[in-house]
mmCIF file of C-alpha atoms and ligand atoms in Angstrom:
data_model
loop_
_atom_site.group_PDB
_atom_site.id
_atom_site.type_symbol
_atom_site.label_atom_id
_atom_site.label_comp_id
_atom_site.label_asym_id
_atom_site.label_seq_id
_atom_site.Cartn_x
_atom_site.Cartn_y
_atom_site.Cartn_z
ATOM 1 C CA MET A 1 16.723 9.756 15.589
ATOM 2 C CA ALA A 2 19.560 7.728 14.097
ATOM 3 C CA GLY A 3 17.536 4.515 14.063
ATOM 4 C CA LEU A 4 14.997 5.960 11.643
ATOM 5 C CA VAL A 5 14.438 3.868 8.520
ATOM 6 C CA THR A 6 11.991 4.959 5.885
ATOM 7 C CA ARG A 7 11.208 3.919 2.345
ATOM 8 C CA PHE A 8 9.625 4.826 -0.955
ATOM 9 C CA ALA A 9 7.692 1.930 -2.506
ATOM 10 C CA PRO A 10 6.478 2.713 -6.026
ATOM 11 C CA SER A 11 4.874 0.246 -8.425
ATOM 12 C CA PRO A 12 6.522 0.230 -11.875
ATOM 13 C CA THR A 13 3.189 0.420 -13.662
ATOM 14 C CA GLY A 14 3.414 3.967 -14.971
ATOM 15 C CA PRO A 15 5.407 7.181 -14.718
ATOM 16 C CA LEU A 16 6.121 8.860 -11.389
ATOM 17 C CA HIS A 17 4.145 12.062 -11.014
ATOM 18 C CA LEU A 18 4.281 14.998 -8.616
ATOM 19 C CA GLY A 19 2.526 13.049 -5.851
ATOM 20 C CA HIS A 20 5.225 10.386 -5.952
ATOM 21 C CA ALA A 21 7.935 13.036 -5.936
ATOM 22 C CA PHE A 22 6.352 14.566 -2.819
ATOM 23 C CA SER A 23 6.243 11.208 -1.036
ATOM 24 C CA ALA A 24 9.790 10.279 -1.981
ATOM 25 C CA LEU A 25 11.222 13.697 -1.080
ATOM 26 C CA LEU A 26 9.423 13.792 2.285
ATOM 27 C CA GLY A 27 10.791 10.367 3.198
ATOM 28 C CA PHE A 28 14.279 11.137 1.944
ATOM 29 C CA ASP A 29 14.413 14.500 3.743
ATOM 30 C CA MET A 30 13.153 12.897 6.940
ATOM 31 C CA ALA A 31 15.863 10.231 6.798
ATOM 32 C CA GLN A 32 18.560 12.823 6.021
ATOM 33 C CA ALA A 33 17.461 15.133 8.834
ATOM 34 C CA ALA A 34 17.472 12.259 11.317
ATOM 35 C CA GLY A 35 20.745 10.705 10.150
ATOM 36 C CA GLY A 36 18.669 7.655 9.316
ATOM 37 C CA ARG A 37 18.298 5.390 6.291
ATOM 38 C CA PHE A 38 16.221 5.713 3.139
ATOM 39 C CA LEU A 39 15.308 2.542 1.240
ATOM 40 C CA LEU A 40 13.612 1.915 -2.057
ATOM 41 C CA ARG A 41 11.293 -0.985 -2.782
ATOM 42 C CA ILE A 42 9.864 -1.830 -6.166
ATOM 43 C CA GLU A 43 6.294 -3.095 -5.706
ATOM 44 C CA ASP A 44 5.980 -5.260 -8.804
ATOM 45 C CA ILE A 45 3.681 -8.079 -7.663
ATOM 46 C CA ASP A 46 1.307 -7.240 -10.495
ATOM 47 C CA GLN A 47 3.400 -8.710 -13.255
ATOM 48 C CA THR A 48 0.718 -8.035 -15.838
ATOM 49 C CA ARG A 49 1.125 -4.268 -15.364
ATOM 50 C CA SER A 50 4.764 -3.892 -14.228
ATOM 51 C CA ARG A 51 7.324 -2.999 -16.891
ATOM 52 C CA PRO A 52 11.149 -2.880 -16.709
ATOM 53 C CA ALA A 53 11.043 0.434 -18.585
ATOM 54 C CA TRP A 54 8.922 2.032 -15.828
ATOM 55 C CA GLU A 55 11.324 0.688 -13.214
ATOM 56 C CA ALA A 56 14.264 2.225 -15.069
ATOM 57 C CA GLN A 57 12.385 5.513 -15.296
ATOM 58 C CA ILE A 58 11.725 5.459 -11.522
ATOM 59 C CA TYR A 59 15.473 5.165 -10.804
ATOM 60 C CA ASP A 60 16.247 7.908 -13.288
ATOM 61 C CA ASP A 61 13.613 10.329 -11.941
ATOM 62 C CA LEU A 62 14.614 9.744 -8.308
ATOM 63 C CA ARG A 63 18.314 10.289 -9.052
ATOM 64 C CA TRP A 64 17.451 13.458 -10.924
ATOM 65 C CA LEU A 65 15.506 14.688 -7.880
ATOM 66 C CA GLY A 66 18.687 14.281 -5.847
ATOM 67 C CA ILE A 67 17.499 11.217 -3.955
ATOM 68 C CA ASN A 68 19.811 8.311 -3.262
ATOM 69 C CA TRP A 69 19.067 5.002 -1.645
ATOM 70 C CA GLU A 70 20.788 1.894 -0.399
ATOM 71 C CA SER A 71 21.610 -1.085 -2.616
ATOM 72 C CA PRO A 72 20.379 -3.643 -3.318
ATOM 73 C CA VAL A 73 16.860 -2.457 -3.980
ATOM 74 C CA MET A 74 14.175 -4.829 -2.724
ATOM 75 C CA ARG A 75 11.897 -6.085 -5.458
ATOM 76 C CA GLN A 76 8.625 -7.724 -4.467
ATOM 77 C CA SER A 77 8.712 -10.187 -7.346
ATOM 78 C CA ASP A 78 11.752 -11.750 -5.576
ATOM 79 C CA ARG A 79 9.860 -12.106 -2.321
ATOM 80 C CA MET A 80 7.214 -14.727 -3.141
ATOM 81 C CA PRO A 81 8.545 -17.356 -0.667
ATOM 82 C CA ALA A 82 8.086 -14.908 2.234
ATOM 83 C CA TYR A 83 4.503 -14.141 1.178
ATOM 84 C CA GLN A 84 3.717 -17.854 0.746
ATOM 85 C CA ALA A 85 5.083 -18.644 4.209
ATOM 86 C CA ALA A 86 2.804 -16.005 5.745
ATOM 87 C CA LEU A 87 -0.207 -17.368 3.851
ATOM 88 C CA ASP A 88 0.654 -20.899 5.015
ATOM 89 C CA ASP A 89 0.782 -19.650 8.590
ATOM 90 C CA LEU A 90 -2.567 -17.824 8.367
ATOM 91 C CA TRP A 91 -4.138 -20.816 6.621
ATOM 92 C CA ALA A 92 -2.895 -23.251 9.287
ATOM 93 C CA ARG A 93 -4.489 -21.001 11.918
ATOM 94 C CA GLY A 94 -7.872 -21.119 10.140
ATOM 95 C CA LEU A 95 -7.802 -17.430 9.260
ATOM 96 C CA LEU A 96 -8.142 -17.749 5.465
ATOM 97 C CA TYR A 97 -10.652 -19.300 3.106
ATOM 98 C CA PRO A 98 -10.761 -19.682 -0.674
ATOM 99 C CA CYS A 99 -13.257 -17.521 -2.522
ATOM 100 C CA SER A 100 -14.616 -18.158 -6.004
ATOM 101 C CA CYS A 101 -16.931 -15.137 -6.243
ATOM 102 C CA THR A 102 -16.669 -12.912 -9.267
ATOM 103 C CA ARG A 103 -17.144 -9.172 -8.939
ATOM 104 C CA ARG A 104 -20.627 -9.702 -10.348
ATOM 105 C CA ASP A 105 -21.473 -12.386 -7.761
ATOM 106 C CA ILE A 106 -20.517 -9.944 -5.023
ATOM 107 C CA GLU A 107 -22.572 -7.132 -6.526
ATOM 108 C CA GLN A 108 -25.569 -9.418 -6.837
ATOM 109 C CA ALA A 109 -25.277 -10.685 -3.271
ATOM 110 C CA LEU A 110 -25.042 -7.110 -2.038
ATOM 111 C CA SER A 111 -27.950 -5.862 -4.074
ATOM 112 C CA ALA A 112 -30.375 -8.308 -2.415
ATOM 113 C CA PRO A 113 -32.907 -6.122 -0.563
ATOM 114 C CA GLN A 114 -31.756 -5.538 2.994
ATOM 115 C CA GLU A 115 -34.271 -3.163 4.523
ATOM 116 C CA GLY A 116 -32.766 -0.068 2.988
ATOM 117 C CA VAL A 117 -29.240 -0.702 4.341
ATOM 118 C CA SER A 118 -26.748 0.256 1.665
ATOM 119 C CA PRO A 119 -23.641 -1.944 1.519
ATOM 120 C CA ALA A 120 -20.530 -0.536 3.189
ATOM 121 C CA HIS A 121 -17.449 0.266 1.131
ATOM 122 C CA GLY A 122 -14.024 -0.525 2.475
ATOM 123 C CA PRO A 123 -10.575 0.434 1.152
ATOM 124 C CA ASP A 124 -10.765 -2.336 -1.473
ATOM 125 C CA GLY A 125 -14.371 -1.804 -2.561
ATOM 126 C CA PRO A 126 -17.659 -3.185 -1.228
ATOM 127 C CA VAL A 127 -17.405 -5.113 2.024
ATOM 128 C CA TYR A 128 -17.550 -8.790 1.076
ATOM 129 C CA PRO A 129 -20.922 -10.371 1.961
ATOM 130 C CA GLY A 130 -19.308 -13.616 3.150
ATOM 131 C CA THR A 131 -20.735 -15.941 0.475
ATOM 132 C CA CYS A 132 -17.727 -18.333 0.493
ATOM 133 C CA ARG A 133 -16.841 -17.942 4.179
ATOM 134 C CA HIS A 134 -16.241 -21.206 6.010
ATOM 135 C CA ARG A 135 -13.511 -22.816 8.070
ATOM 136 C CA PRO A 136 -11.667 -24.950 5.536
ATOM 137 C CA THR A 137 -9.464 -27.899 6.415
ATOM 138 C CA GLY A 138 -6.768 -29.675 4.440
ATOM 139 C CA PRO A 139 -3.934 -28.170 2.436
ATOM 140 C CA ARG A 140 -4.045 -24.600 1.194
ATOM 141 C CA PRO A 141 -5.184 -24.431 -2.449
ATOM 142 C CA ARG A 142 -2.667 -22.832 -4.828
ATOM 143 C CA ASP A 143 -3.705 -20.318 -7.427
ATOM 144 C CA ALA A 144 -6.862 -19.443 -5.474
ATOM 145 C CA VAL A 145 -8.282 -16.195 -4.171
ATOM 146 C CA LEU A 146 -7.838 -16.288 -0.398
ATOM 147 C CA ARG A 147 -9.805 -14.047 1.931
ATOM 148 C CA LEU A 148 -9.140 -13.199 5.553
ATOM 149 C CA ASN A 149 -11.865 -14.405 7.904
ATOM 150 C CA MET A 150 -12.224 -11.064 9.676
ATOM 151 C CA ALA A 151 -14.389 -12.367 12.528
ATOM 152 C CA ALA A 152 -11.741 -15.000 13.327
ATOM 153 C CA ALA A 153 -8.948 -12.409 12.994
ATOM 154 C CA LEU A 154 -10.727 -10.066 15.403
ATOM 155 C CA GLN A 155 -10.877 -12.790 18.037
ATOM 156 C CA ILE A 156 -7.076 -12.502 18.067
ATOM 157 C CA CYS A 157 -6.685 -8.759 17.495
ATOM 158 C CA GLY A 158 -9.695 -6.854 18.799
ATOM 159 C CA ASP A 159 -9.309 -3.070 18.594
ATOM 160 C CA THR A 160 -6.010 -1.802 17.168
ATOM 161 C CA CYS A 161 -4.135 1.483 17.237
ATOM 162 C CA PHE A 162 -1.151 3.103 15.557
ATOM 163 C CA THR A 163 0.882 6.279 15.876
ATOM 164 C CA GLU A 164 0.293 8.932 13.224
ATOM 165 C CA SER A 165 3.026 11.525 12.890
ATOM 166 C CA ALA A 166 1.612 13.904 10.231
ATOM 167 C CA SER A 167 1.087 17.177 12.107
ATOM 168 C CA ASP A 168 -2.570 17.637 11.132
ATOM 169 C CA LEU A 169 -3.500 14.117 12.303
ATOM 170 C CA ALA A 170 -0.768 13.457 14.883
ATOM 171 C CA GLY A 171 -1.701 11.153 17.703
ATOM 172 C CA THR A 172 -2.952 7.653 18.302
ATOM 173 C CA ILE A 173 -5.411 6.382 15.724
ATOM 174 C CA THR A 174 -7.655 3.595 16.996
ATOM 175 C CA THR A 175 -9.736 1.226 14.890
ATOM 176 C CA SER A 176 -12.428 -0.677 16.740
ATOM 177 C CA ALA A 177 -13.160 -4.341 16.082
ATOM 178 C CA GLN A 178 -16.633 -3.189 15.044
ATOM 179 C CA ALA A 179 -15.173 -0.878 12.361
ATOM 180 C CA TYR A 180 -13.065 -3.734 10.977
ATOM 181 C CA GLN A 181 -16.105 -5.950 10.846
ATOM 182 C CA THR A 182 -18.506 -3.515 9.205
ATOM 183 C CA GLY A 183 -16.215 -1.203 7.240
ATOM 184 C CA ILE A 184 -13.443 -3.523 5.986
ATOM 185 C CA GLY A 185 -14.647 -7.125 6.230
ATOM 186 C CA ASP A 186 -13.088 -10.234 4.660
ATOM 187 C CA ILE A 187 -10.382 -8.671 2.487
ATOM 188 C CA VAL A 188 -8.478 -10.563 -0.200
ATOM 189 C CA LEU A 189 -4.936 -11.499 0.905
ATOM 190 C CA ALA A 190 -3.998 -13.608 -2.119
ATOM 191 C CA ARG A 191 -5.109 -12.817 -5.647
ATOM 192 C CA ARG A 192 -5.269 -15.541 -8.239
ATOM 193 C CA GLU A 193 -2.640 -14.434 -10.692
ATOM 194 C CA MET A 194 -0.389 -12.770 -8.120
ATOM 195 C CA GLY A 195 -0.318 -15.363 -5.340
ATOM 196 C CA THR A 196 -0.268 -12.458 -2.874
ATOM 197 C CA SER A 197 -1.799 -8.997 -2.468
ATOM 198 C CA TYR A 198 -0.671 -5.448 -1.904
ATOM 199 C CA HIS A 199 -1.726 -5.527 1.776
ATOM 200 C CA LEU A 200 0.078 -8.743 2.641
ATOM 201 C CA SER A 201 3.270 -7.939 0.734
ATOM 202 C CA VAL A 202 3.616 -4.428 2.084
ATOM 203 C CA VAL A 203 3.459 -5.440 5.756
ATOM 204 C CA ILE A 204 5.842 -8.355 5.298
ATOM 205 C CA ASP A 205 8.343 -6.200 3.436
ATOM 206 C CA ASP A 206 8.143 -3.205 5.753
ATOM 207 C CA ALA A 207 9.036 -5.616 8.559
ATOM 208 C CA ALA A 208 11.773 -7.353 6.524
ATOM 209 C CA GLN A 209 13.370 -3.994 5.705
ATOM 210 C CA GLY A 210 13.122 -2.811 9.324
ATOM 211 C CA ILE A 211 11.048 0.245 8.346
ATOM 212 C CA SER A 212 10.446 2.469 11.380
ATOM 213 C CA HIS A 213 8.495 5.235 9.571
ATOM 214 C CA VAL A 214 6.119 4.759 6.661
ATOM 215 C CA MET A 215 5.549 7.884 4.597
ATOM 216 C CA ARG A 216 2.544 7.570 2.296
ATOM 217 C CA GLY A 217 -0.343 9.541 0.816
ATOM 218 C CA ALA A 218 -3.549 10.169 2.738
ATOM 219 C CA ASP A 219 -5.321 8.005 0.129
ATOM 220 C CA LEU A 220 -3.778 4.987 1.880
ATOM 221 C CA PHE A 221 -5.052 5.918 5.344
ATOM 222 C CA GLU A 222 -7.761 3.237 5.325
ATOM 223 C CA ALA A 223 -5.315 0.666 3.952
ATOM 224 C CA THR A 224 -3.067 1.395 6.933
ATOM 225 C CA ARG A 225 -5.815 0.101 9.250
ATOM 226 C CA ILE A 226 -5.621 -3.233 7.388
ATOM 227 C CA HIS A 227 -1.834 -3.239 7.669
ATOM 228 C CA ILE A 228 -1.960 -2.751 11.451
ATOM 229 C CA LEU A 229 -4.285 -5.740 11.768
ATOM 230 C CA LEU A 230 -2.024 -7.930 9.607
ATOM 231 C CA GLN A 231 1.039 -6.915 11.627
ATOM 232 C CA ARG A 232 -0.768 -8.035 14.801
ATOM 233 C CA LEU A 233 -1.800 -11.346 13.233
ATOM 234 C CA LEU A 234 1.674 -12.060 11.882
ATOM 235 C CA GLY A 235 3.572 -10.822 14.951
ATOM 236 C CA LEU A 236 5.350 -8.084 12.996
ATOM 237 C CA PRO A 237 6.567 -4.765 14.437
ATOM 238 C CA GLN A 238 4.463 -1.685 13.805
ATOM 239 C CA PRO A 239 6.063 1.367 12.202
ATOM 240 C CA VAL A 240 5.004 4.971 12.832
ATOM 241 C CA TYR A 241 2.811 6.223 9.968
ATOM 242 C CA HIS A 242 2.839 9.610 8.293
ATOM 243 C CA HIS A 243 -0.033 10.154 5.853
ATOM 244 C CA HIS A 244 0.809 13.218 3.817
ATOM 245 C CA ARG A 245 -1.586 15.500 1.971
ATOM 246 C CA LEU A 246 -2.286 14.592 -1.639
ATOM 247 C CA ILE A 247 -1.003 16.632 -4.535
ATOM 248 C CA ARG A 248 -4.002 17.619 -6.605
ATOM 249 C CA ASP A 249 -4.359 19.009 -10.092
ATOM 250 C CA ASP A 250 -5.779 22.455 -10.791
ATOM 251 C CA SER A 251 -9.341 21.139 -10.601
ATOM 252 C CA GLY A 252 -8.694 19.568 -7.180
ATOM 253 C CA LYS A 253 -8.570 16.003 -8.490
ATOM 254 C CA ARG A 254 -5.993 13.624 -7.053
ATOM 255 C CA LEU A 255 -3.192 12.785 -9.471
ATOM 256 C CA ALA A 256 -3.079 9.229 -10.694
ATOM 257 C CA LYS A 257 -0.426 7.354 -12.598
ATOM 258 C CA ARG A 258 -2.469 7.530 -15.751
ATOM 259 C CA ASP A 259 -2.362 11.345 -15.626
ATOM 260 C CA ASP A 260 0.761 11.368 -17.723
ATOM 261 C CA ALA A 261 0.394 15.108 -18.087
ATOM 262 C CA ARG A 262 1.726 15.407 -14.510
ATOM 263 C CA ALA A 263 4.562 12.948 -15.002
ATOM 264 C CA LEU A 264 7.911 14.127 -13.660
ATOM 265 C CA ALA A 265 9.416 13.181 -17.011
ATOM 266 C CA LYS A 266 7.232 15.784 -18.669
ATOM 267 C CA TYR A 267 8.347 18.570 -16.324
ATOM 268 C CA ARG A 268 11.956 17.484 -16.857
ATOM 269 C CA ALA A 269 11.515 17.609 -20.621
ATOM 270 C CA GLU A 270 10.149 21.123 -20.261
ATOM 271 C CA GLY A 271 13.291 22.212 -18.416
ATOM 272 C CA ALA A 272 12.092 22.133 -14.774
ATOM 273 C CA THR A 273 14.783 21.752 -12.116
ATOM 274 C CA PRO A 274 14.532 19.559 -9.004
ATOM 275 C CA ALA A 275 14.099 22.806 -7.022
ATOM 276 C CA ASN A 276 11.091 23.659 -9.202
ATOM 277 C CA ILE A 277 9.561 20.287 -8.333
ATOM 278 C CA ARG A 278 10.131 20.933 -4.618
ATOM 279 C CA GLN A 279 8.356 24.277 -5.043
ATOM 280 C CA MET A 280 5.458 22.705 -6.933
ATOM 281 C CA VAL A 281 4.769 20.234 -4.133
ATOM 282 C CA GLY A 282 5.178 22.887 -1.441
ATOM 283 C CA LEU A 283 8.481 21.670 -0.005
ATOM 284 C CA GLN A 284 10.435 24.801 -0.881
ATOM 285 C CA LYS A 285 9.564 28.447 -1.316
ATOM 286 C CA ALA A 286 9.944 29.954 -4.795
ATOM 287 C CA GLY A 287 13.289 31.645 -5.371
ATOM 288 C CA MET A 288 15.280 29.281 -3.110
HETATM 289 N N1 LIG B 1 3.155 0.619 -4.184
HETATM 290 C C1 LIG B 1 2.130 1.399 -3.580
HETATM 291 C C2 LIG B 1 1.903 2.676 -4.337
HETATM 292 O O1 LIG B 1 2.667 2.969 -5.243
HETATM 293 C C3 LIG B 1 2.429 1.503 -2.113
HETATM 294 C C4 LIG B 1 2.778 2.524 -1.275
HETATM 295 C C5 LIG B 1 2.738 2.225 0.239
HETATM 296 O O2 LIG B 1 2.343 1.168 0.688
HETATM 297 O O3 LIG B 1 3.140 3.104 0.995
HETATM 298 O O4 LIG B 1 0.921 3.364 -4.123
#
């Protein structure tokens, strides 16, 4: 499949660990096997947590693993105009509204007695109770939290589906309008200090980079449902998704960036080889 384009999209907010190595190697190997392309994207919209030193370490670790990628590397902090244009478009179509709720306001609204119904949790936390929801008019406020009006979005999208290529899940994954309404709700598409959000940026950039296959951890499976909806709303092409198993620590816990003990840099310092890393994540048998 020569037209295959995949990517690795880390955030430079901490060291890469074994889970990242697994994701990057799977994507790179897939592109190599298909004679396709492998791209890198630095997801640095959270400027309060992104650091140039982490970015430099990402390049160094990936090179050490034997991965190479095309230049120039896309950096999300350079992509604000594209995100703003998409927000303008959604705003003009009445699909966004500003929200001034704090986390506490949301918790309080959700804790109001509701006949024993416990509030649903979506990929980004509790499903928003809709306190600020209205159809605003006039220009889009800057530096505001903007939420997607899910009910209005579903009038355009309805049920969605995508193709999953991971062998244990392979097939067509459908999300019903009802599941979007009750399990995801009015998600935030622009955060105050960022001017965008992970969900919005990732779909715009996957489309801009012509990504045909997205390789990501199973922890992002629910986020993918949001991405499919945004692609429909914004008229963007839909890649094939491959949600890979998560690399867990010895106690079965998922590795997170803060688990520096699992950082690739640590294994490197201890003398591990790239082949050892491939073995650790189950991509190569020991002794090869
Ligand atoms: N930057 C995100 C991460 O590091 C995104 C990955 C993705 O969207 O596939 O988890």
